[in-house]
Amino acid sequence: MKSSLVMARLLRVLGGWRSYCSKRQQERVSDDFVETLKAVVGEPNVSIAAAVREQHGHDESMHRCSPPDAVVWPQNVEQVSQLAALCYDHSIPIIPFGTGTGMEGGVNAIQGGICFNLTRMDRVLELNADDFSVTVEPGVTHKALNSYLRDSGLWFPVDPGADASLCGMAATGASGTNAVRYGTMLENVINLEVVLANGKILYTSGQGRRFRKSSAGYNLTGLFVGSEGTLGLITTATLRLHGIPEATVAAVCPFPSIQAAVDSTVQILQSGVQVARIEFLDDVMMDACNKYSGLTNAVAPTLFLEFHGSNQGLREQLQRAEEITQQNGSSHFTWSKELEERKQLWAARHNAWYATLALRPGCKGYSTDVCVPISRLPEIIVETKEDLKASGLTGPLVGHVGDGNFHCILVFNTEDADEHRRVMEFGKRLGRKALAMNGTCTGEHGIGLGKRQLLKEEIGPEAMETMRQIKAVLDPKNLMNPGKVL
Ligand code: MLT
Ligand code: ZN
């Protein structure tokens, strides 16, 4: 029998087993328990409707939907705490949920349980403009925060592709196009309010604190950033803000080869030009973005850049960057200060995921996100393109090359067992290639469901055991988003 047929049968059997499991999980949450949830948050804020559970059982990744047993919408931290304590007493899993825009199956309720949708807690609680900080509830998204900040002269730079919630971004250690200049969530979170599995509330830097730096004790903020909902529910985040630069210029630059584009990136960074954004798109991605977002750029390996600073400083930065790109064979370095043009360019970049999915309607996407030391970037990108060709897969490249981080967005037919297998194998191979270059298997999407084996290989048995021990102390019954990360 052909291996693809065997695989298809195996997947059907597994599908049957999963639906059996999900029925069993459904039985675990009794009607009485659902009533106690309603007593805490009110009837309209609890749902066991199949469509609602389904909608909360997956993110944007290709991981198969695993619906929770019920969804709750708490309105404040006291309710989150009471709901968690109830789940704890009944040993029922807790899955935090924000916008559901993650890329690694982080919200899939693989052991059933209660999904805590935190989007109705969506207030900006405190803006301290003079201290460059703001405190937000978990439902505030990064775009909503920047709209709120519009007249303050400040902004929050971390910008993943989707309009994700800020506490969800803290939970996944998100980043985006500005990280090369302003850092990731790790560098931009000052304090977190967290509800633990047993309902207790802790503040990672102490209640109400919003200092710029501290040497006090263990770094609990760093522990919860990137914990992917496995240690607690993040119910407020105090974030670091930045001043809006005097001037901003965006530039686009096509290259004769991938090598030339990546070499330019490395040289621009080495020359001390402080780029705010430097994003690489390969020719396939450029074509997809042109079609999806109505751009007319050359179909070639391309850099999108942005520079922030004073008018005088920008002139020098632009000149230096243009010289470097010309030395690497690029003949067009077009730039613009116009807000609308800049907005259109970055909107197209942020829609790269959807532009890729549109290449094969009806198919699903899987975005790899390895990150390597910048000196190894040209090598890994060129090898990735070769591997894509040899594997017969569609996978445009886009990425935050200034950080050594890039995505290969694989678009494939999940019903085609053979293609599915090739995608999975490709992802693992790429992850291992990054590890062999002293990099990481995930620069920004997290471990979730799909990269647990790679995490083991990346950090080794002692670090892995330490992570397990930390998890056991904070979540002794293994109720917080079980089955993820570890
Ligand atoms: C991005 O950079 O656009 C996001 O990380 C999503 C993706 O991986 O495509
Ligand atoms: Zn990204």
Short mmCIF file of C-alpha atoms and ligand atoms in Angstrom, two decimals:
data_model
loop_
_atom_site.label_atom_id
_atom_site.label_comp_id
_atom_site.label_asym_id
_atom_site.label_seq_id
_atom_site.Cartn_x
_atom_site.Cartn_y
_atom_site.Cartn_z
CA MET A 1 0.00 0.00 0.00
CA LYS A 2 1.28 3.49 -0.78
CA SER A 3 2.60 5.36 2.24
CA SER A 4 0.25 8.32 1.58
CA LEU A 5 -2.76 5.95 1.82
CA VAL A 6 -1.46 4.45 5.06
CA MET A 7 -1.00 7.97 6.40
CA ALA A 8 -4.51 9.02 5.34
CA ARG A 9 -6.01 6.00 7.17
CA LEU A 10 -3.92 6.71 10.22
CA LEU A 11 -5.14 10.30 10.28
CA ARG A 12 -8.80 9.11 10.01
CA VAL A 13 -8.30 6.73 12.96
CA LEU A 14 -6.63 9.51 14.92
CA GLY A 15 -9.50 11.87 14.04
CA GLY A 16 -12.00 9.31 15.43
CA TRP A 17 -9.94 8.96 18.58
CA ARG A 18 -9.82 12.72 19.00
CA SER A 19 -13.57 13.12 18.67
CA TYR A 20 -14.01 10.27 21.21
CA CYS A 21 -11.63 12.09 23.56
CA SER A 22 -13.40 15.38 23.08
CA LYS A 23 -16.78 13.74 23.95
CA ARG A 24 -15.21 12.34 27.12
CA GLN A 25 -13.87 15.77 28.02
CA GLN A 26 -17.30 17.25 27.43
CA GLU A 27 -18.68 14.82 30.02
CA ARG A 28 -16.12 16.00 32.56
CA VAL A 29 -17.59 19.49 32.93
CA SER A 30 -20.99 18.92 34.52
CA ASP A 31 -24.07 21.13 34.18
CA ASP A 32 -23.66 22.02 37.85
CA PHE A 33 -20.13 23.26 37.21
CA VAL A 34 -21.35 25.42 34.32
CA GLU A 35 -23.95 26.89 36.68
CA THR A 36 -21.22 27.79 39.20
CA LEU A 37 -19.32 29.57 36.41
CA LYS A 38 -22.48 31.53 35.57
CA ALA A 39 -22.88 32.48 39.23
CA VAL A 40 -19.47 34.21 39.06
CA VAL A 41 -19.66 36.05 35.72
CA GLY A 42 -23.37 36.07 34.88
CA GLU A 43 -25.24 33.91 32.38
CA PRO A 44 -24.39 35.92 29.21
CA ASN A 45 -20.67 35.48 29.94
CA VAL A 46 -20.60 31.68 29.76
CA SER A 47 -21.14 29.56 26.67
CA ILE A 48 -21.16 25.84 25.93
CA ALA A 49 -22.52 26.28 22.39
CA ALA A 50 -20.68 24.03 19.93
CA ALA A 51 -19.96 26.88 17.49
CA VAL A 52 -18.48 29.05 20.25
CA ARG A 53 -16.35 26.20 21.60
CA GLU A 54 -15.18 25.42 18.08
CA GLN A 55 -14.23 29.06 17.49
CA HIS A 56 -12.12 29.00 20.67
CA GLY A 57 -10.46 25.64 19.95
CA HIS A 58 -7.85 26.87 17.49
CA ASP A 59 -5.67 29.78 16.47
CA GLU A 60 -4.40 30.72 13.00
CA SER A 61 -2.12 27.70 12.74
CA MET A 62 -2.80 24.39 10.98
CA HIS A 63 -3.13 22.53 14.31
CA ARG A 64 -6.41 20.65 14.40
CA CYS A 65 -9.22 22.35 16.35
CA SER A 66 -9.60 21.10 19.97
CA PRO A 67 -12.59 22.87 21.49
CA PRO A 68 -12.75 23.65 25.21
CA ASP A 69 -15.73 22.37 27.22
CA ALA A 70 -16.96 25.89 27.96
CA VAL A 71 -15.95 29.50 27.30
CA VAL A 72 -16.14 32.21 29.98
CA TRP A 73 -15.76 36.00 29.61
CA PRO A 74 -14.66 37.41 32.97
CA GLN A 75 -14.99 41.20 33.46
CA ASN A 76 -12.32 41.81 36.08
CA VAL A 77 -9.41 40.21 37.90
CA GLU A 78 -11.55 39.15 40.88
CA GLN A 79 -13.74 37.11 38.56
CA VAL A 80 -10.68 35.59 36.86
CA SER A 81 -9.39 34.62 40.28
CA GLN A 82 -12.71 33.09 41.40
CA LEU A 83 -13.10 31.16 38.14
CA ALA A 84 -9.54 29.83 38.36
CA ALA A 85 -10.10 28.72 41.97
CA LEU A 86 -13.24 26.84 40.89
CA CYS A 87 -11.36 25.08 38.09
CA TYR A 88 -8.56 24.29 40.53
CA ASP A 89 -10.93 22.71 43.07
CA HIS A 90 -12.45 20.53 40.33
CA SER A 91 -9.11 19.84 38.57
CA ILE A 92 -10.34 21.30 35.28
CA PRO A 93 -7.84 22.73 32.73
CA ILE A 94 -7.70 26.51 32.19
CA ILE A 95 -6.86 27.94 28.77
CA PRO A 96 -6.28 31.71 28.49
CA PHE A 97 -7.57 33.22 25.22
CA GLY A 98 -6.98 36.67 23.67
CA THR A 99 -7.51 37.33 19.97
CA GLY A 100 -6.82 33.73 18.91
CA THR A 101 -4.22 34.91 16.40
CA GLY A 102 -1.30 32.76 17.62
CA MET A 103 0.72 30.64 15.20
CA GLU A 104 1.54 27.50 17.25
CA GLY A 105 -1.74 26.04 18.54
CA GLY A 106 -1.28 27.74 21.91
CA VAL A 107 -5.03 28.05 22.62
CA ASN A 108 -6.12 24.61 21.41
CA ALA A 109 -7.81 22.87 24.36
CA ILE A 110 -6.17 19.52 23.80
CA GLN A 111 -7.31 18.21 27.19
CA GLY A 112 -10.62 20.09 27.20
CA GLY A 113 -11.31 22.51 30.05
CA ILE A 114 -12.47 26.09 30.39
CA CYS A 115 -11.37 28.73 27.93
CA PHE A 116 -10.95 32.12 29.63
CA ASN A 117 -11.66 34.70 26.92
CA LEU A 118 -10.16 37.89 28.36
CA THR A 119 -11.15 40.29 25.56
CA ARG A 120 -13.98 41.93 27.54
CA MET A 121 -11.39 43.27 29.98
CA ASP A 122 -10.25 45.95 27.57
CA ARG A 123 -9.50 49.15 29.46
CA VAL A 124 -6.33 51.20 29.43
CA LEU A 125 -5.99 51.51 33.20
CA GLU A 126 -3.24 54.07 33.68
CA LEU A 127 -1.09 56.17 31.38
CA ASN A 128 2.03 57.71 32.91
CA ALA A 129 3.29 59.73 29.97
CA ASP A 130 6.15 61.35 31.92
CA ASP A 131 7.41 57.92 32.93
CA PHE A 132 6.91 56.38 29.47
CA SER A 133 4.64 53.63 30.79
CA VAL A 134 1.07 52.44 30.49
CA THR A 135 -0.95 49.73 32.23
CA VAL A 136 -3.53 47.81 30.21
CA GLU A 137 -6.07 45.05 30.71
CA PRO A 138 -5.68 41.87 28.65
CA GLY A 139 -8.20 42.71 25.92
CA VAL A 140 -6.38 45.85 24.70
CA THR A 141 -4.69 45.18 21.35
CA HIS A 142 -1.50 46.84 20.16
CA LYS A 143 -3.39 48.85 17.53
CA ALA A 144 -6.02 49.96 20.09
CA LEU A 145 -3.25 51.09 22.44
CA ASN A 146 -1.56 53.13 19.71
CA SER A 147 -4.89 54.79 18.82
CA TYR A 148 -5.34 55.63 22.50
CA LEU A 149 -1.83 57.12 22.62
CA ARG A 150 -2.33 59.15 19.43
CA ASP A 151 -2.13 62.61 21.02
CA SER A 152 0.40 61.78 23.74
CA GLY A 153 3.56 61.87 21.60
CA LEU A 154 4.21 58.26 22.65
CA TRP A 155 3.76 54.87 21.04
CA PHE A 156 4.16 51.16 21.67
CA PRO A 157 6.34 49.59 18.97
CA VAL A 158 5.86 45.81 19.27
CA ASP A 159 3.76 44.86 16.24
CA PRO A 160 3.16 41.20 15.36
CA GLY A 161 1.38 40.59 12.03
CA ALA A 162 -2.10 40.37 13.57
CA ASP A 163 -3.74 42.95 15.83
CA ALA A 164 -3.06 40.75 18.86
CA SER A 165 -3.90 41.57 22.48
CA LEU A 166 -1.01 42.97 24.50
CA CYS A 167 -1.28 40.42 27.32
CA GLY A 168 -1.45 37.62 24.73
CA MET A 169 1.67 39.13 23.17
CA ALA A 170 3.34 39.10 26.60
CA ALA A 171 2.26 35.48 27.08
CA THR A 172 3.83 34.42 23.78
CA GLY A 173 6.90 36.66 23.91
CA ALA A 174 5.77 38.27 20.65
CA SER A 175 7.76 40.69 18.54
CA GLY A 176 7.41 42.05 15.01
CA THR A 177 8.94 44.45 12.55
CA ASN A 178 10.22 47.05 15.05
CA ALA A 179 12.11 44.64 17.30
CA VAL A 180 15.47 45.33 15.66
CA ARG A 181 15.37 48.86 17.18
CA TYR A 182 12.90 48.68 20.11
CA GLY A 183 13.15 45.07 21.29
CA THR A 184 10.50 42.38 21.78
CA MET A 185 7.84 42.00 24.49
CA LEU A 186 10.58 40.79 26.81
CA GLU A 187 12.28 44.19 26.75
CA ASN A 188 9.02 46.15 26.81
CA VAL A 189 7.10 44.63 29.73
CA ILE A 190 7.73 46.27 33.11
CA ASN A 191 5.22 44.46 35.31
CA LEU A 192 2.47 41.86 35.04
CA GLU A 193 -0.52 41.00 37.17
CA VAL A 194 -0.97 37.24 37.02
CA VAL A 195 -3.68 34.91 38.32
CA LEU A 196 -2.24 31.52 39.18
CA ALA A 197 -4.07 28.24 38.66
CA ASN A 198 -5.31 28.23 42.29
CA GLY A 199 -6.76 31.75 41.91
CA LYS A 200 -4.02 33.60 43.81
CA ILE A 201 -2.92 36.93 42.32
CA LEU A 202 0.71 37.99 42.01
CA TYR A 203 2.56 41.00 40.59
CA THR A 204 5.79 40.06 38.89
CA SER A 205 7.53 43.33 39.88
CA GLY A 206 5.43 44.21 42.93
CA GLN A 207 1.98 45.82 42.91
CA GLY A 208 1.86 49.19 41.12
CA ARG A 209 5.58 49.33 40.35
CA ARG A 210 6.73 50.83 37.07
CA PHE A 211 10.45 51.47 37.32
CA ARG A 212 12.85 51.52 34.34
CA LYS A 213 15.19 48.97 35.90
CA SER A 214 15.59 46.78 38.96
CA SER A 215 17.92 44.21 40.48
CA ALA A 216 15.36 42.98 43.01
CA GLY A 217 15.24 39.20 43.26
CA TYR A 218 14.47 36.75 40.48
CA ASN A 219 13.08 38.15 37.23
CA LEU A 220 9.48 36.93 37.46
CA THR A 221 8.39 39.25 34.64
CA GLY A 222 10.84 37.51 32.32
CA LEU A 223 9.52 34.15 33.52
CA PHE A 224 5.90 34.92 32.62
CA VAL A 225 6.76 36.60 29.30
CA GLY A 226 6.70 33.74 26.82
CA SER A 227 5.16 31.23 29.27
CA GLU A 228 2.32 30.67 26.76
CA GLY A 229 -0.43 30.43 29.37
CA THR A 230 1.22 27.45 31.08
CA LEU A 231 2.06 29.24 34.35
CA GLY A 232 -0.85 31.65 34.91
CA LEU A 233 -3.34 34.08 33.36
CA ILE A 234 -1.96 37.54 32.63
CA THR A 235 -4.65 40.02 33.68
CA THR A 236 -2.79 43.34 33.34
CA ALA A 237 0.48 44.41 31.78
CA THR A 238 2.51 47.53 32.48
CA LEU A 239 4.40 48.39 29.32
CA ARG A 240 7.26 50.59 28.29
CA LEU A 241 6.40 53.37 25.83
CA HIS A 242 8.64 55.23 23.39
CA GLY A 243 8.62 58.77 22.04
CA ILE A 244 7.26 59.21 18.51
CA PRO A 245 10.30 60.13 16.38
CA GLU A 246 10.55 63.60 14.86
CA ALA A 247 10.67 62.12 11.37
CA THR A 248 10.11 58.73 9.75
CA VAL A 249 11.17 57.52 6.32
CA ALA A 250 10.28 54.20 4.72
CA ALA A 251 12.30 52.72 1.87
CA VAL A 252 11.97 49.83 -0.57
CA CYS A 253 14.89 48.22 -2.33
CA PRO A 254 14.89 45.23 -4.73
CA PHE A 255 18.04 43.11 -5.21
CA PRO A 256 19.44 40.85 -7.91
CA SER A 257 19.73 37.95 -5.41
CA ILE A 258 18.79 36.83 -1.91
CA GLN A 259 22.44 36.86 -0.96
CA ALA A 260 22.74 40.54 -1.98
CA ALA A 261 19.68 41.50 0.09
CA VAL A 262 20.84 39.64 3.19
CA ASP A 263 24.44 40.85 2.83
CA SER A 264 23.09 44.43 2.68
CA THR A 265 21.11 43.83 5.89
CA VAL A 266 24.19 42.61 7.73
CA GLN A 267 26.34 45.48 6.41
CA ILE A 268 23.72 48.15 7.24
CA LEU A 269 23.57 46.88 10.83
CA GLN A 270 27.35 46.59 11.09
CA SER A 271 27.79 50.14 9.78
CA GLY A 272 25.91 51.48 12.81
CA VAL A 273 22.86 52.73 10.86
CA GLN A 274 20.09 52.47 13.46
CA VAL A 275 17.31 51.06 11.29
CA ALA A 276 13.92 50.88 12.98
CA ARG A 277 12.72 48.15 10.64
CA ILE A 278 14.48 45.99 8.08
CA GLU A 279 12.29 43.30 6.57
CA PHE A 280 13.19 40.86 3.82
CA LEU A 281 10.68 39.45 1.31
CA ASP A 282 11.74 36.93 -1.32
CA ASP A 283 10.50 37.14 -4.92
CA VAL A 284 7.59 34.73 -4.30
CA MET A 285 6.42 36.75 -1.29
CA MET A 286 6.83 40.03 -3.16
CA ASP A 287 4.61 38.70 -5.94
CA ALA A 288 2.00 37.51 -3.41
CA CYS A 289 2.01 40.89 -1.59
CA ASN A 290 1.76 42.85 -4.86
CA LYS A 291 -1.34 40.83 -5.79
CA TYR A 292 -2.95 40.84 -2.35
CA SER A 293 -2.27 44.46 -1.38
CA GLY A 294 -2.27 46.16 -4.79
CA LEU A 295 1.43 47.09 -4.78
CA THR A 296 3.47 47.44 -7.96
CA ASN A 297 6.93 46.57 -6.67
CA ALA A 298 9.47 44.57 -8.69
CA VAL A 299 9.13 40.80 -8.23
CA ALA A 300 12.59 40.29 -6.72
CA PRO A 301 14.21 39.69 -3.34
CA THR A 302 13.39 42.96 -1.57
CA LEU A 303 14.13 44.87 1.62
CA PHE A 304 11.50 47.10 3.27
CA LEU A 305 13.25 49.53 5.60
CA GLU A 306 12.26 52.26 8.00
CA PHE A 307 14.37 54.93 9.66
CA HIS A 308 13.40 57.02 12.70
CA GLY A 309 15.15 60.14 13.95
CA SER A 310 15.71 63.83 13.38
CA ASN A 311 15.52 65.21 9.82
CA GLN A 312 19.28 65.76 9.78
CA GLY A 313 20.05 62.28 11.21
CA LEU A 314 17.73 60.61 8.72
CA ARG A 315 19.49 62.13 5.72
CA GLU A 316 22.77 60.56 6.83
CA GLN A 317 21.17 57.18 7.61
CA LEU A 318 19.41 57.07 4.24
CA GLN A 319 22.57 57.99 2.36
CA ARG A 320 24.64 55.32 4.12
CA ALA A 321 21.97 52.62 3.62
CA GLU A 322 21.58 53.52 -0.06
CA GLU A 323 25.35 53.32 -0.64
CA ILE A 324 25.45 49.85 0.90
CA THR A 325 22.54 48.58 -1.18
CA GLN A 326 24.17 49.96 -4.36
CA GLN A 327 27.45 48.24 -3.52
CA ASN A 328 25.44 45.00 -3.37
CA GLY A 329 23.98 45.46 -6.83
CA SER A 330 20.66 47.19 -6.18
CA SER A 331 19.81 50.00 -8.60
CA HIS A 332 16.55 51.30 -7.05
CA PHE A 333 16.37 52.64 -3.54
CA THR A 334 13.03 54.42 -3.32
CA TRP A 335 11.99 56.16 -0.15
CA SER A 336 9.06 58.17 1.15
CA LYS A 337 8.16 60.36 4.12
CA GLU A 338 4.46 60.37 3.21
CA LEU A 339 2.32 58.82 5.94
CA GLU A 340 -0.16 57.20 3.53
CA GLU A 341 2.58 55.56 1.44
CA ARG A 342 4.31 54.29 4.57
CA LYS A 343 1.04 52.95 5.95
CA GLN A 344 0.32 51.11 2.69
CA LEU A 345 3.77 49.55 2.63
CA TRP A 346 3.63 48.25 6.19
CA ALA A 347 0.02 47.13 5.89
CA ALA A 348 1.13 45.01 2.91
CA ARG A 349 3.99 43.58 4.97
CA HIS A 350 1.69 42.78 7.90
CA ASN A 351 -0.70 41.05 5.50
CA ALA A 352 2.05 38.74 4.21
CA TRP A 353 0.45 35.77 6.00
CA TYR A 354 -2.94 36.37 4.33
CA ALA A 355 -1.26 37.14 0.99
CA THR A 356 0.43 33.74 1.19
CA LEU A 357 -2.79 31.90 2.08
CA ALA A 358 -4.42 33.56 -0.94
CA LEU A 359 -1.88 31.79 -3.20
CA ARG A 360 -3.71 28.52 -2.63
CA PRO A 361 -7.32 29.16 -1.59
CA GLY A 362 -8.71 26.48 0.73
CA CYS A 363 -5.27 25.52 1.99
CA LYS A 364 -3.79 26.17 5.43
CA GLY A 365 -0.57 27.86 6.43
CA TYR A 366 2.29 26.96 8.68
CA SER A 367 4.83 29.66 9.43
CA THR A 368 8.29 28.66 10.61
CA ASP A 369 10.15 31.29 12.65
CA VAL A 370 13.74 30.25 13.28
CA CYS A 371 16.21 32.88 14.44
CA VAL A 372 19.98 32.62 13.98
CA PRO A 373 23.03 34.77 14.72
CA ILE A 374 22.97 37.40 11.99
CA SER A 375 26.27 36.21 10.46
CA ARG A 376 24.61 32.84 9.61
CA LEU A 377 21.54 34.41 7.99
CA PRO A 378 22.63 34.36 4.32
CA GLU A 379 23.58 30.69 4.59
CA ILE A 380 20.35 29.51 6.23
CA ILE A 381 18.10 31.49 3.87
CA VAL A 382 19.84 30.15 0.78
CA GLU A 383 19.71 26.56 2.17
CA THR A 384 16.02 27.02 3.01
CA LYS A 385 15.19 28.01 -0.57
CA GLU A 386 17.05 24.95 -1.85
CA ASP A 387 15.24 22.68 0.61
CA LEU A 388 11.86 24.14 -0.42
CA LYS A 389 12.60 23.32 -4.05
CA ALA A 390 13.79 19.80 -3.27
CA SER A 391 10.70 19.17 -1.08
CA GLY A 392 8.29 20.47 -3.74
CA LEU A 393 6.65 22.91 -1.30
CA THR A 394 5.17 26.41 -1.64
CA GLY A 395 6.74 28.61 1.03
CA PRO A 396 7.41 32.30 0.41
CA LEU A 397 9.94 33.87 2.77
CA VAL A 398 9.45 37.01 4.80
CA GLY A 399 11.17 38.10 7.92
CA HIS A 400 12.71 40.32 10.45
CA VAL A 401 16.16 39.83 9.03
CA GLY A 402 17.69 42.54 11.19
CA ASP A 403 17.13 40.16 14.12
CA GLY A 404 18.27 37.06 12.19
CA ASN A 405 14.62 35.91 12.30
CA PHE A 406 12.61 34.92 9.24
CA HIS A 407 9.44 33.06 8.32
CA CYS A 408 8.89 30.50 5.65
CA ILE A 409 5.11 30.49 5.28
CA LEU A 410 4.26 27.04 4.00
CA VAL A 411 0.86 26.83 2.38
CA PHE A 412 -0.45 23.33 1.89
CA ASN A 413 -3.44 21.04 1.60
CA THR A 414 -4.02 19.49 5.04
CA GLU A 415 -6.05 16.70 3.40
CA ASP A 416 -3.02 15.63 1.38
CA ALA A 417 -1.20 13.38 3.84
CA ASP A 418 1.99 13.30 1.80
CA GLU A 419 2.21 17.09 1.49
CA HIS A 420 1.38 17.45 5.19
CA ARG A 421 4.24 15.07 6.06
CA ARG A 422 6.68 16.97 3.83
CA VAL A 423 5.71 20.26 5.52
CA MET A 424 6.25 18.81 9.00
CA GLU A 425 9.59 17.29 8.04
CA PHE A 426 10.69 20.54 6.41
CA GLY A 427 9.80 22.50 9.58
CA LYS A 428 11.79 20.13 11.80
CA ARG A 429 14.76 20.17 9.42
CA LEU A 430 14.78 23.97 9.36
CA GLY A 431 14.50 24.11 13.17
CA ARG A 432 17.48 21.74 13.50
CA LYS A 433 19.47 23.72 10.96
CA ALA A 434 18.96 26.83 13.12
CA LEU A 435 20.00 24.93 16.25
CA ALA A 436 23.16 23.72 14.49
CA MET A 437 23.98 27.39 13.78
CA ASN A 438 23.59 28.29 17.50
CA GLY A 439 20.16 29.78 16.84
CA THR A 440 16.66 29.04 18.14
CA CYS A 441 13.74 27.08 16.66
CA THR A 442 11.39 29.98 17.46
CA GLY A 443 12.23 33.67 17.35
CA GLU A 444 8.72 34.88 18.13
CA HIS A 445 5.80 32.44 17.70
CA GLY A 446 6.59 30.21 20.67
CA ILE A 447 6.68 26.46 21.22
CA GLY A 448 2.94 25.73 21.52
CA LEU A 449 2.10 22.26 20.30
CA GLY A 450 4.43 21.76 17.39
CA LYS A 451 7.94 22.54 18.62
CA ARG A 452 8.13 20.67 21.95
CA GLN A 453 10.72 18.20 20.68
CA LEU A 454 12.81 21.02 19.24
CA LEU A 455 12.70 22.85 22.60
CA LYS A 456 14.23 19.78 24.25
CA GLU A 457 16.99 19.70 21.67
CA GLU A 458 17.53 23.45 21.99
CA ILE A 459 17.94 23.82 25.75
CA GLY A 460 19.09 20.36 26.87
CA PRO A 461 17.92 18.02 29.68
CA GLU A 462 18.95 20.10 32.71
CA ALA A 463 17.26 23.30 31.53
CA MET A 464 14.22 21.25 30.50
CA GLU A 465 14.00 19.67 33.94
CA THR A 466 14.32 23.11 35.58
CA MET A 467 11.40 24.36 33.46
CA ARG A 468 9.33 21.32 34.54
CA GLN A 469 10.12 22.01 38.20
CA ILE A 470 9.12 25.67 37.88
CA LYS A 471 5.87 24.60 36.24
CA ALA A 472 5.19 22.07 39.02
CA VAL A 473 5.65 24.72 41.73
CA LEU A 474 3.37 27.29 40.10
CA ASP A 475 0.83 24.84 38.70
CA PRO A 476 1.04 21.62 40.78
CA LYS A 477 -2.05 20.05 39.20
CA ASN A 478 -0.89 20.82 35.63
CA LEU A 479 -4.08 22.72 34.82
CA MET A 480 -2.68 25.82 33.11
CA ASN A 481 -2.88 25.24 29.35
CA PRO A 482 -1.72 21.61 29.70
CA GLY A 483 0.15 19.91 26.87
CA LYS A 484 1.86 23.06 25.63
CA VAL A 485 5.55 24.01 25.68
CA LEU A 486 6.87 21.17 27.91
C1 MLT B 1 4.79 38.15 10.79
O1 MLT B 1 5.98 38.42 10.88
O2 MLT B 1 4.07 38.65 9.92
C2 MLT B 1 4.20 37.22 11.79
O3 MLT B 1 5.14 36.70 12.64
C3 MLT B 1 3.34 36.18 11.15
C4 MLT B 1 4.06 35.21 10.24
O4 MLT B 1 4.86 34.41 10.68
O5 MLT B 1 3.77 35.18 9.07
ZN ZN B 2 7.09 37.67 12.38
#
